[in-house]
JSON list of C-alpha atoms in Angstrom, two decimals:
[
{"chain": "A", "resi": 132, "resn": "UNK", "atom": "CA", "xyz": [-17.10, -0.25, 32.45]},
{"chain": "A", "resi": 133, "resn": "UNK", "atom": "CA", "xyz": [-15.02, 1.53, 29.81]},
{"chain": "A", "resi": 134, "resn": "UNK", "atom": "CA", "xyz": [-14.51, -0.33, 26.55]},
{"chain": "A", "resi": 135, "resn": "UNK", "atom": "CA", "xyz": [-11.12, -1.67, 25.57]},
{"chain": "A", "resi": 136, "resn": "UNK", "atom": "CA", "xyz": [-11.00, 0.74, 22.65]},
{"chain": "A", "resi": 137, "resn": "UNK", "atom": "CA", "xyz": [-11.52, 3.70, 24.92]},
{"chain": "A", "resi": 138, "resn": "UNK", "atom": "CA", "xyz": [-8.88, 2.45, 27.34]},
{"chain": "A", "resi": 139, "resn": "UNK", "atom": "CA", "xyz": [-6.10, 2.87, 24.77]},
{"chain": "A", "resi": 140, "resn": "UNK", "atom": "CA", "xyz": [-4.73, 6.41, 25.03]},
{"chain": "A", "resi": 141, "resn": "UNK", "atom": "CA", "xyz": [-5.09, 8.29, 21.78]},
{"chain": "A", "resi": 142, "resn": "UNK", "atom": "CA", "xyz": [-2.18, 10.27, 20.37]},
{"chain": "A", "resi": 143, "resn": "UNK", "atom": "CA", "xyz": [-2.35, 14.00, 20.83]},
{"chain": "A", "resi": 144, "resn": "UNK", "atom": "CA", "xyz": [-2.72, 15.75, 17.48]},
{"chain": "A", "resi": 145, "resn": "UNK", "atom": "CA", "xyz": [-0.71, 18.85, 16.59]},
{"chain": "A", "resi": 146, "resn": "UNK", "atom": "CA", "xyz": [-2.63, 22.05, 17.19]},
{"chain": "A", "resi": 147, "resn": "UNK", "atom": "CA", "xyz": [-1.49, 24.24, 14.31]},
{"chain": "A", "resi": 148, "resn": "UNK", "atom": "CA", "xyz": [-2.62, 27.76, 13.59]},
{"chain": "A", "resi": 149, "resn": "UNK", "atom": "CA", "xyz": [-0.14, 29.30, 11.22]},
{"chain": "A", "resi": 150, "resn": "UNK", "atom": "CA", "xyz": [0.20, 33.08, 11.17]},
{"chain": "A", "resi": 151, "resn": "UNK", "atom": "CA", "xyz": [0.41, 35.06, 7.95]},
{"chain": "A", "resi": 152, "resn": "UNK", "atom": "CA", "xyz": [3.40, 33.67, 6.12]},
{"chain": "A", "resi": 153, "resn": "UNK", "atom": "CA", "xyz": [6.03, 35.48, 4.09]},
{"chain": "A", "resi": 154, "resn": "UNK", "atom": "CA", "xyz": [6.91, 33.88, 0.72]},
{"chain": "A", "resi": 155, "resn": "UNK", "atom": "CA", "xyz": [10.45, 32.59, 0.85]},
{"chain": "A", "resi": 156, "resn": "UNK", "atom": "CA", "xyz": [12.64, 34.52, -1.56]},
{"chain": "A", "resi": 157, "resn": "UNK", "atom": "CA", "xyz": [16.05, 33.21, -0.62]},
{"chain": "A", "resi": 158, "resn": "UNK", "atom": "CA", "xyz": [18.61, 31.52, -2.85]},
{"chain": "A", "resi": 159, "resn": "UNK", "atom": "CA", "xyz": [17.89, 28.10, -1.37]},
{"chain": "A", "resi": 160, "resn": "UNK", "atom": "CA", "xyz": [18.44, 26.19, 1.81]},
{"chain": "A", "resi": 161, "resn": "UNK", "atom": "CA", "xyz": [21.65, 26.72, 3.71]},
{"chain": "A", "resi": 162, "resn": "UNK", "atom": "CA", "xyz": [23.14, 24.88, 6.68]},
{"chain": "A", "resi": 163, "resn": "UNK", "atom": "CA", "xyz": [21.91, 26.12, 10.07]},
{"chain": "A", "resi": 164, "resn": "UNK", "atom": "CA", "xyz": [19.35, 28.39, 8.42]},
{"chain": "A", "resi": 165, "resn": "UNK", "atom": "CA", "xyz": [16.65, 30.13, 10.43]},
{"chain": "A", "resi": 166, "resn": "UNK", "atom": "CA", "xyz": [13.18, 30.04, 8.83]},
{"chain": "A", "resi": 167, "resn": "UNK", "atom": "CA", "xyz": [10.40, 31.76, 10.76]},
{"chain": "A", "resi": 168, "resn": "UNK", "atom": "CA", "xyz": [6.82, 32.20, 9.44]},
{"chain": "A", "resi": 169, "resn": "UNK", "atom": "CA", "xyz": [7.91, 31.47, 5.87]},
{"chain": "A", "resi": 170, "resn": "UNK", "atom": "CA", "xyz": [6.01, 29.84, 3.01]},
{"chain": "A", "resi": 171, "resn": "UNK", "atom": "CA", "xyz": [8.12, 27.66, 0.73]},
{"chain": "A", "resi": 172, "resn": "UNK", "atom": "CA", "xyz": [5.88, 26.68, -2.18]},
{"chain": "A", "resi": 173, "resn": "UNK", "atom": "CA", "xyz": [6.66, 24.83, -5.40]},
{"chain": "A", "resi": 174, "resn": "UNK", "atom": "CA", "xyz": [10.41, 25.06, -4.90]},
{"chain": "A", "resi": 175, "resn": "UNK", "atom": "CA", "xyz": [13.05, 22.71, -6.23]},
{"chain": "A", "resi": 176, "resn": "UNK", "atom": "CA", "xyz": [15.05, 22.03, -3.07]},
{"chain": "A", "resi": 177, "resn": "UNK", "atom": "CA", "xyz": [16.60, 18.85, -4.39]},
{"chain": "A", "resi": 178, "resn": "UNK", "atom": "CA", "xyz": [20.12, 18.18, -3.13]},
{"chain": "A", "resi": 179, "resn": "UNK", "atom": "CA", "xyz": [20.07, 21.39, -1.08]},
{"chain": "A", "resi": 180, "resn": "UNK", "atom": "CA", "xyz": [21.87, 21.35, 2.28]},
{"chain": "A", "resi": 181, "resn": "UNK", "atom": "CA", "xyz": [19.71, 22.67, 5.09]},
{"chain": "A", "resi": 182, "resn": "UNK", "atom": "CA", "xyz": [21.33, 20.60, 7.79]},
{"chain": "A", "resi": 183, "resn": "UNK", "atom": "CA", "xyz": [20.80, 21.98, 11.28]},
{"chain": "A", "resi": 184, "resn": "UNK", "atom": "CA", "xyz": [18.18, 24.49, 10.10]},
{"chain": "A", "resi": 185, "resn": "UNK", "atom": "CA", "xyz": [15.13, 25.52, 12.12]},
{"chain": "A", "resi": 186, "resn": "UNK", "atom": "CA", "xyz": [11.66, 25.86, 10.58]},
{"chain": "A", "resi": 187, "resn": "UNK", "atom": "CA", "xyz": [9.24, 27.55, 12.96]},
{"chain": "A", "resi": 188, "resn": "UNK", "atom": "CA", "xyz": [5.63, 28.28, 11.94]},
{"chain": "A", "resi": 189, "resn": "UNK", "atom": "CA", "xyz": [6.44, 27.46, 8.31]},
{"chain": "A", "resi": 190, "resn": "UNK", "atom": "CA", "xyz": [4.74, 25.75, 5.39]},
{"chain": "A", "resi": 191, "resn": "UNK", "atom": "CA", "xyz": [6.49, 23.67, 2.73]},
{"chain": "A", "resi": 192, "resn": "UNK", "atom": "CA", "xyz": [4.09, 22.89, -0.10]},
{"chain": "A", "resi": 193, "resn": "UNK", "atom": "CA", "xyz": [4.71, 20.97, -3.35]},
{"chain": "A", "resi": 194, "resn": "UNK", "atom": "CA", "xyz": [8.48, 21.12, -2.90]},
{"chain": "A", "resi": 195, "resn": "UNK", "atom": "CA", "xyz": [10.93, 18.65, -4.42]},
{"chain": "A", "resi": 196, "resn": "UNK", "atom": "CA", "xyz": [13.01, 17.21, -1.58]},
{"chain": "A", "resi": 197, "resn": "UNK", "atom": "CA", "xyz": [15.00, 14.68, -3.60]},
{"chain": "A", "resi": 198, "resn": "UNK", "atom": "CA", "xyz": [18.32, 14.20, -1.83]},
{"chain": "A", "resi": 199, "resn": "UNK", "atom": "CA", "xyz": [17.67, 17.24, 0.35]},
{"chain": "A", "resi": 200, "resn": "UNK", "atom": "CA", "xyz": [19.86, 17.26, 3.44]},
{"chain": "A", "resi": 201, "resn": "UNK", "atom": "CA", "xyz": [17.96, 18.26, 6.58]},
{"chain": "A", "resi": 202, "resn": "UNK", "atom": "CA", "xyz": [19.98, 16.30, 9.07]},
{"chain": "A", "resi": 203, "resn": "UNK", "atom": "CA", "xyz": [19.50, 17.55, 12.65]},
{"chain": "A", "resi": 204, "resn": "UNK", "atom": "CA", "xyz": [16.95, 20.09, 11.40]},
{"chain": "A", "resi": 205, "resn": "UNK", "atom": "CA", "xyz": [14.14, 21.28, 13.70]},
{"chain": "A", "resi": 206, "resn": "UNK", "atom": "CA", "xyz": [10.62, 21.49, 12.25]},
{"chain": "A", "resi": 207, "resn": "UNK", "atom": "CA", "xyz": [8.25, 23.00, 14.79]},
{"chain": "A", "resi": 208, "resn": "UNK", "atom": "CA", "xyz": [4.62, 24.07, 14.29]},
{"chain": "A", "resi": 209, "resn": "UNK", "atom": "CA", "xyz": [5.13, 23.42, 10.58]},
{"chain": "A", "resi": 210, "resn": "UNK", "atom": "CA", "xyz": [3.07, 22.03, 7.69]},
{"chain": "A", "resi": 211, "resn": "UNK", "atom": "CA", "xyz": [4.49, 19.89, 4.88]},
{"chain": "A", "resi": 212, "resn": "UNK", "atom": "CA", "xyz": [1.99, 19.40, 2.08]},
{"chain": "A", "resi": 213, "resn": "UNK", "atom": "CA", "xyz": [2.43, 17.49, -1.16]},
{"chain": "A", "resi": 214, "resn": "UNK", "atom": "CA", "xyz": [6.21, 17.25, -0.82]},
{"chain": "A", "resi": 215, "resn": "UNK", "atom": "CA", "xyz": [7.94, 14.68, -3.02]},
{"chain": "A", "resi": 216, "resn": "UNK", "atom": "CA", "xyz": [11.37, 13.17, -3.38]},
{"chain": "A", "resi": 217, "resn": "UNK", "atom": "CA", "xyz": [13.73, 10.27, -2.93]},
{"chain": "A", "resi": 218, "resn": "UNK", "atom": "CA", "xyz": [16.41, 10.02, -0.28]},
{"chain": "A", "resi": 219, "resn": "UNK", "atom": "CA", "xyz": [15.42, 13.02, 1.83]},
{"chain": "A", "resi": 220, "resn": "UNK", "atom": "CA", "xyz": [17.77, 13.08, 4.83]},
{"chain": "A", "resi": 221, "resn": "UNK", "atom": "CA", "xyz": [16.09, 13.99, 8.13]},
{"chain": "A", "resi": 222, "resn": "UNK", "atom": "CA", "xyz": [18.35, 11.88, 10.32]},
{"chain": "A", "resi": 223, "resn": "UNK", "atom": "CA", "xyz": [18.47, 13.05, 13.95]},
{"chain": "A", "resi": 224, "resn": "UNK", "atom": "CA", "xyz": [15.91, 15.75, 13.15]},
{"chain": "A", "resi": 225, "resn": "UNK", "atom": "CA", "xyz": [13.21, 16.99, 15.52]},
{"chain": "A", "resi": 226, "resn": "UNK", "atom": "CA", "xyz": [9.62, 17.18, 14.27]},
{"chain": "A", "resi": 227, "resn": "UNK", "atom": "CA", "xyz": [7.25, 18.70, 16.82]},
{"chain": "A", "resi": 228, "resn": "UNK", "atom": "CA", "xyz": [3.66, 19.72, 16.13]},
{"chain": "A", "resi": 229, "resn": "UNK", "atom": "CA", "xyz": [3.97, 18.88, 12.43]},
{"chain": "A", "resi": 230, "resn": "UNK", "atom": "CA", "xyz": [1.41, 17.93, 9.79]},
{"chain": "A", "resi": 231, "resn": "UNK", "atom": "CA", "xyz": [2.65, 15.91, 6.79]},
{"chain": "A", "resi": 232, "resn": "UNK", "atom": "CA", "xyz": [-0.09, 15.72, 4.19]},
{"chain": "A", "resi": 233, "resn": "UNK", "atom": "CA", "xyz": [-0.15, 13.97, 0.80]},
{"chain": "A", "resi": 234, "resn": "UNK", "atom": "CA", "xyz": [3.59, 13.33, 0.72]},
{"chain": "A", "resi": 235, "resn": "UNK", "atom": "CA", "xyz": [5.19, 10.94, -1.75]},
{"chain": "A", "resi": 236, "resn": "UNK", "atom": "CA", "xyz": [8.63, 10.11, -0.43]},
{"chain": "A", "resi": 237, "resn": "UNK", "atom": "CA", "xyz": [10.93, 7.20, -1.10]},
{"chain": "A", "resi": 238, "resn": "UNK", "atom": "CA", "xyz": [13.80, 6.15, 1.12]},
{"chain": "A", "resi": 239, "resn": "UNK", "atom": "CA", "xyz": [13.40, 9.06, 3.52]},
{"chain": "A", "resi": 240, "resn": "UNK", "atom": "CA", "xyz": [15.97, 8.88, 6.32]},
{"chain": "A", "resi": 241, "resn": "UNK", "atom": "CA", "xyz": [14.62, 9.65, 9.78]},
{"chain": "A", "resi": 242, "resn": "UNK", "atom": "CA", "xyz": [16.85, 7.37, 11.81]},
{"chain": "A", "resi": 243, "resn": "UNK", "atom": "CA", "xyz": [17.45, 8.80, 15.25]},
{"chain": "A", "resi": 244, "resn": "UNK", "atom": "CA", "xyz": [14.77, 11.45, 14.68]},
{"chain": "A", "resi": 245, "resn": "UNK", "atom": "CA", "xyz": [12.35, 12.62, 17.38]},
{"chain": "A", "resi": 246, "resn": "UNK", "atom": "CA", "xyz": [8.70, 12.93, 16.34]},
{"chain": "A", "resi": 247, "resn": "UNK", "atom": "CA", "xyz": [6.27, 14.49, 18.81]},
{"chain": "A", "resi": 248, "resn": "UNK", "atom": "CA", "xyz": [2.64, 15.29, 17.98]},
{"chain": "A", "resi": 249, "resn": "UNK", "atom": "CA", "xyz": [3.02, 14.51, 14.29]},
{"chain": "A", "resi": 250, "resn": "UNK", "atom": "CA", "xyz": [0.06, 13.79, 12.00]},
{"chain": "A", "resi": 251, "resn": "UNK", "atom": "CA", "xyz": [0.79, 11.99, 8.72]},
{"chain": "A", "resi": 252, "resn": "UNK", "atom": "CA", "xyz": [-2.26, 12.12, 6.43]},
{"chain": "A", "resi": 253, "resn": "UNK", "atom": "CA", "xyz": [-2.54, 10.55, 2.99]},
{"chain": "A", "resi": 254, "resn": "UNK", "atom": "CA", "xyz": [0.30, 9.99, 0.57]},
{"chain": "A", "resi": 255, "resn": "UNK", "atom": "CA", "xyz": [2.77, 7.15, 0.22]},
{"chain": "A", "resi": 256, "resn": "UNK", "atom": "CA", "xyz": [6.03, 6.61, 2.07]},
{"chain": "A", "resi": 257, "resn": "UNK", "atom": "CA", "xyz": [8.28, 3.89, 0.66]},
{"chain": "A", "resi": 258, "resn": "UNK", "atom": "CA", "xyz": [11.13, 2.33, 2.67]},
{"chain": "A", "resi": 259, "resn": "UNK", "atom": "CA", "xyz": [10.88, 4.87, 5.47]},
{"chain": "A", "resi": 260, "resn": "UNK", "atom": "CA", "xyz": [13.87, 4.60, 7.79]},
{"chain": "A", "resi": 261, "resn": "UNK", "atom": "CA", "xyz": [12.87, 5.25, 11.40]},
{"chain": "A", "resi": 262, "resn": "UNK", "atom": "CA", "xyz": [15.54, 3.13, 13.04]},
{"chain": "A", "resi": 263, "resn": "UNK", "atom": "CA", "xyz": [16.36, 4.25, 16.57]},
{"chain": "A", "resi": 264, "resn": "UNK", "atom": "CA", "xyz": [13.79, 7.05, 16.24]},
{"chain": "A", "resi": 265, "resn": "UNK", "atom": "CA", "xyz": [11.43, 8.17, 18.99]},
{"chain": "A", "resi": 266, "resn": "UNK", "atom": "CA", "xyz": [7.75, 8.57, 18.12]},
{"chain": "A", "resi": 267, "resn": "UNK", "atom": "CA", "xyz": [5.41, 10.01, 20.75]},
{"chain": "A", "resi": 268, "resn": "UNK", "atom": "CA", "xyz": [1.84, 11.06, 19.92]},
{"chain": "A", "resi": 269, "resn": "UNK", "atom": "CA", "xyz": [2.12, 10.21, 16.21]},
{"chain": "A", "resi": 270, "resn": "UNK", "atom": "CA", "xyz": [-0.88, 9.44, 13.99]},
{"chain": "A", "resi": 271, "resn": "UNK", "atom": "CA", "xyz": [-0.64, 7.81, 10.58]},
{"chain": "A", "resi": 272, "resn": "UNK", "atom": "CA", "xyz": [-3.94, 8.26, 8.76]},
{"chain": "A", "resi": 273, "resn": "UNK", "atom": "CA", "xyz": [-5.05, 7.21, 5.28]},
{"chain": "A", "resi": 274, "resn": "UNK", "atom": "CA", "xyz": [-1.51, 6.67, 4.03]},
{"chain": "A", "resi": 275, "resn": "UNK", "atom": "CA", "xyz": [0.48, 3.80, 2.55]},
{"chain": "A", "resi": 276, "resn": "UNK", "atom": "CA", "xyz": [3.66, 2.73, 4.35]},
{"chain": "A", "resi": 277, "resn": "UNK", "atom": "CA", "xyz": [5.76, 0.29, 2.36]},
{"chain": "A", "resi": 278, "resn": "UNK", "atom": "CA", "xyz": [8.56, -1.51, 4.24]},
{"chain": "A", "resi": 279, "resn": "UNK", "atom": "CA", "xyz": [8.90, 1.04, 7.05]},
{"chain": "A", "resi": 280, "resn": "UNK", "atom": "CA", "xyz": [11.84, 0.24, 9.32]},
{"chain": "A", "resi": 281, "resn": "UNK", "atom": "CA", "xyz": [11.16, 0.83, 13.02]},
{"chain": "A", "resi": 282, "resn": "UNK", "atom": "CA", "xyz": [14.19, -1.18, 14.12]},
{"chain": "A", "resi": 283, "resn": "UNK", "atom": "CA", "xyz": [15.23, -0.16, 17.63]},
{"chain": "A", "resi": 284, "resn": "UNK", "atom": "CA", "xyz": [12.70, 2.68, 17.67]},
{"chain": "A", "resi": 285, "resn": "UNK", "atom": "CA", "xyz": [10.49, 3.71, 20.60]},
{"chain": "A", "resi": 286, "resn": "UNK", "atom": "CA", "xyz": [6.80, 4.17, 19.81]},
{"chain": "A", "resi": 287, "resn": "UNK", "atom": "CA", "xyz": [4.44, 5.57, 22.42]},
{"chain": "A", "resi": 288, "resn": "UNK", "atom": "CA", "xyz": [0.84, 6.56, 21.73]},
{"chain": "A", "resi": 289, "resn": "UNK", "atom": "CA", "xyz": [1.10, 5.87, 18.01]},
{"chain": "A", "resi": 290, "resn": "UNK", "atom": "CA", "xyz": [-1.95, 4.98, 15.92]},
{"chain": "A", "resi": 291, "resn": "UNK", "atom": "CA", "xyz": [-2.49, 3.74, 12.38]},
{"chain": "A", "resi": 292, "resn": "UNK", "atom": "CA", "xyz": [-5.91, 4.71, 11.02]},
{"chain": "A", "resi": 293, "resn": "UNK", "atom": "CA", "xyz": [-7.06, 3.44, 7.63]},
{"chain": "A", "resi": 294, "resn": "UNK", "atom": "CA", "xyz": [-3.42, 2.87, 6.68]},
{"chain": "A", "resi": 295, "resn": "UNK", "atom": "CA", "xyz": [-1.75, 0.16, 4.67]},
{"chain": "A", "resi": 296, "resn": "UNK", "atom": "CA", "xyz": [1.24, -1.05, 6.67]},
{"chain": "A", "resi": 297, "resn": "UNK", "atom": "CA", "xyz": [3.23, -3.38, 4.44]},
{"chain": "A", "resi": 298, "resn": "UNK", "atom": "CA", "xyz": [6.39, -5.25, 5.36]},
{"chain": "A", "resi": 299, "resn": "UNK", "atom": "CA", "xyz": [7.03, -3.29, 8.54]},
{"chain": "A", "resi": 300, "resn": "UNK", "atom": "CA", "xyz": [10.12, -4.19, 10.56]},
{"chain": "A", "resi": 301, "resn": "UNK", "atom": "CA", "xyz": [9.80, -3.84, 14.35]},
{"chain": "A", "resi": 302, "resn": "UNK", "atom": "CA", "xyz": [13.05, -5.60, 15.24]},
{"chain": "A", "resi": 303, "resn": "UNK", "atom": "CA", "xyz": [14.23, -4.47, 18.71]},
{"chain": "A", "resi": 304, "resn": "UNK", "atom": "CA", "xyz": [11.51, -1.79, 18.80]},
{"chain": "A", "resi": 305, "resn": "UNK", "atom": "CA", "xyz": [9.76, -0.80, 22.05]},
{"chain": "A", "resi": 306, "resn": "UNK", "atom": "CA", "xyz": [6.03, -0.20, 21.85]},
{"chain": "A", "resi": 307, "resn": "UNK", "atom": "CA", "xyz": [3.59, 1.31, 24.30]},
{"chain": "A", "resi": 308, "resn": "UNK", "atom": "CA", "xyz": [-0.04, 2.14, 23.56]},
{"chain": "A", "resi": 309, "resn": "UNK", "atom": "CA", "xyz": [0.38, 1.53, 19.83]},
{"chain": "A", "resi": 310, "resn": "UNK", "atom": "CA", "xyz": [-3.04, 1.10, 18.23]},
{"chain": "A", "resi": 311, "resn": "UNK", "atom": "CA", "xyz": [-3.10, -1.03, 15.08]},
{"chain": "A", "resi": 312, "resn": "UNK", "atom": "CA", "xyz": [-6.79, -1.95, 15.13]},
{"chain": "A", "resi": 313, "resn": "UNK", "atom": "CA", "xyz": [-7.86, 0.51, 12.46]},
{"chain": "A", "resi": 314, "resn": "UNK", "atom": "CA", "xyz": [-5.08, -0.31, 10.00]},
{"chain": "A", "resi": 315, "resn": "UNK", "atom": "CA", "xyz": [-6.54, -1.18, 6.60]},
{"chain": "A", "resi": 316, "resn": "UNK", "atom": "CA", "xyz": [-3.66, -3.58, 5.91]},
{"chain": "A", "resi": 317, "resn": "UNK", "atom": "CA", "xyz": [-1.15, -5.05, 8.33]},
{"chain": "A", "resi": 318, "resn": "UNK", "atom": "CA", "xyz": [1.98, -6.97, 7.44]},
{"chain": "A", "resi": 319, "resn": "UNK", "atom": "CA", "xyz": [5.35, -7.45, 9.10]},
{"chain": "A", "resi": 320, "resn": "UNK", "atom": "CA", "xyz": [8.72, -8.42, 7.69]},
{"chain": "A", "resi": 321, "resn": "UNK", "atom": "CA", "xyz": [10.22, -8.85, 11.14]},
{"chain": "A", "resi": 322, "resn": "UNK", "atom": "CA", "xyz": [9.88, -8.09, 14.80]},
{"chain": "A", "resi": 323, "resn": "UNK", "atom": "CA", "xyz": [6.44, -9.56, 15.48]},
{"chain": "A", "resi": 324, "resn": "UNK", "atom": "CA", "xyz": [7.85, -10.58, 18.86]},
{"chain": "A", "resi": 325, "resn": "UNK", "atom": "CA", "xyz": [8.02, -6.84, 19.69]},
{"chain": "A", "resi": 326, "resn": "UNK", "atom": "CA", "xyz": [4.25, -6.34, 19.43]},
{"chain": "A", "resi": 327, "resn": "UNK", "atom": "CA", "xyz": [3.93, -6.37, 23.20]},
{"chain": "A", "resi": 328, "resn": "UNK", "atom": "CA", "xyz": [2.55, -2.93, 23.96]},
{"chain": "A", "resi": 329, "resn": "UNK", "atom": "CA", "xyz": [0.45, -2.85, 20.79]},
{"chain": "A", "resi": 330, "resn": "UNK", "atom": "CA", "xyz": [-3.29, -3.42, 20.40]},
{"chain": "A", "resi": 331, "resn": "UNK", "atom": "CA", "xyz": [-4.73, -5.38, 17.47]},
{"chain": "A", "resi": 332, "resn": "UNK", "atom": "CA", "xyz": [-8.22, -6.54, 16.54]},
{"chain": "A", "resi": 333, "resn": "UNK", "atom": "CA", "xyz": [-9.54, -10.10, 16.57]},
{"chain": "A", "resi": 334, "resn": "UNK", "atom": "CA", "xyz": [-9.50, -10.35, 12.77]},
{"chain": "A", "resi": 335, "resn": "UNK", "atom": "CA", "xyz": [-5.94, -9.09, 12.67]},
{"chain": "A", "resi": 336, "resn": "UNK", "atom": "CA", "xyz": [-4.95, -11.72, 15.21]},
{"chain": "A", "resi": 337, "resn": "UNK", "atom": "CA", "xyz": [-6.16, -14.42, 12.86]},
{"chain": "A", "resi": 338, "resn": "UNK", "atom": "CA", "xyz": [-4.30, -12.84, 9.94]},
{"chain": "A", "resi": 339, "resn": "UNK", "atom": "CA", "xyz": [-1.09, -12.65, 11.97]},
{"chain": "A", "resi": 340, "resn": "UNK", "atom": "CA", "xyz": [-1.37, -16.17, 13.37]},
{"chain": "A", "resi": 341, "resn": "UNK", "atom": "CA", "xyz": [1.12, -17.64, 10.83]},
{"chain": "A", "resi": 342, "resn": "UNK", "atom": "CA", "xyz": [3.68, -14.97, 11.72]},
{"chain": "A", "resi": 343, "resn": "UNK", "atom": "CA", "xyz": [3.22, -15.61, 15.44]},
{"chain": "A", "resi": 344, "resn": "UNK", "atom": "CA", "xyz": [3.52, -19.36, 14.90]},
{"chain": "A", "resi": 345, "resn": "UNK", "atom": "CA", "xyz": [6.71, -18.91, 12.89]},
{"chain": "A", "resi": 346, "resn": "UNK", "atom": "CA", "xyz": [8.16, -16.67, 15.62]},
{"chain": "A", "resi": 347, "resn": "UNK", "atom": "CA", "xyz": [7.43, -19.33, 18.24]},
{"chain": "A", "resi": 348, "resn": "UNK", "atom": "CA", "xyz": [8.73, -22.11, 16.07]},
{"chain": "A", "resi": 349, "resn": "UNK", "atom": "CA", "xyz": [5.34, -23.77, 15.93]},
{"chain": "A", "resi": 350, "resn": "UNK", "atom": "CA", "xyz": [4.62, -26.02, 12.96]},
{"chain": "A", "resi": 351, "resn": "UNK", "atom": "CA", "xyz": [1.02, -25.84, 11.77]},
{"chain": "A", "resi": 352, "resn": "UNK", "atom": "CA", "xyz": [-0.02, -28.98, 9.88]},
{"chain": "A", "resi": 353, "resn": "UNK", "atom": "CA", "xyz": [-3.47, -30.14, 8.72]}
]
């Protein structure tokens, strides 16, 4: 008989093989820009407006994305490595076959975004806004997520491996095949009643017992 662990479908990882990239030599991001096989490295893109732009087979490395507007942008077969910033706007964006490695972002806005085959490795994401977003085949690995907001989001085949998940809000979220067993730290600020469709370990169940009791209105007295 197959083990319970094996019975939980694993997220598909992005299969990236970037071609030779051309160093980006443009003046900066522009709305509805078209970026194909470009390398954007060490650039100050803070407060730039790249709304509606498409990044295909690109790499953004060590770029400052503070206040960068990428609303409704499309990032496909693209690597983001060591990007930093506060208030990056990726609302309603599409991220497909994307690797996000070693990022340090605060208050990034991805509400309404669509993430498909995305691998987030390392780094720290503070107050990540994923409200009403759709996450399918997404892996969070070795990263720290502080107060991520999944309110109203749909998560399918999402796993958290060796991650610290602190103060997560799952209010009105819909989960299916979400694997939390390998999370290094697990804490919820709301929405524990939406954990149907998630898998947790026995030790995590004990840790979450007070939250479950509070949700059910159960008083625990010794």
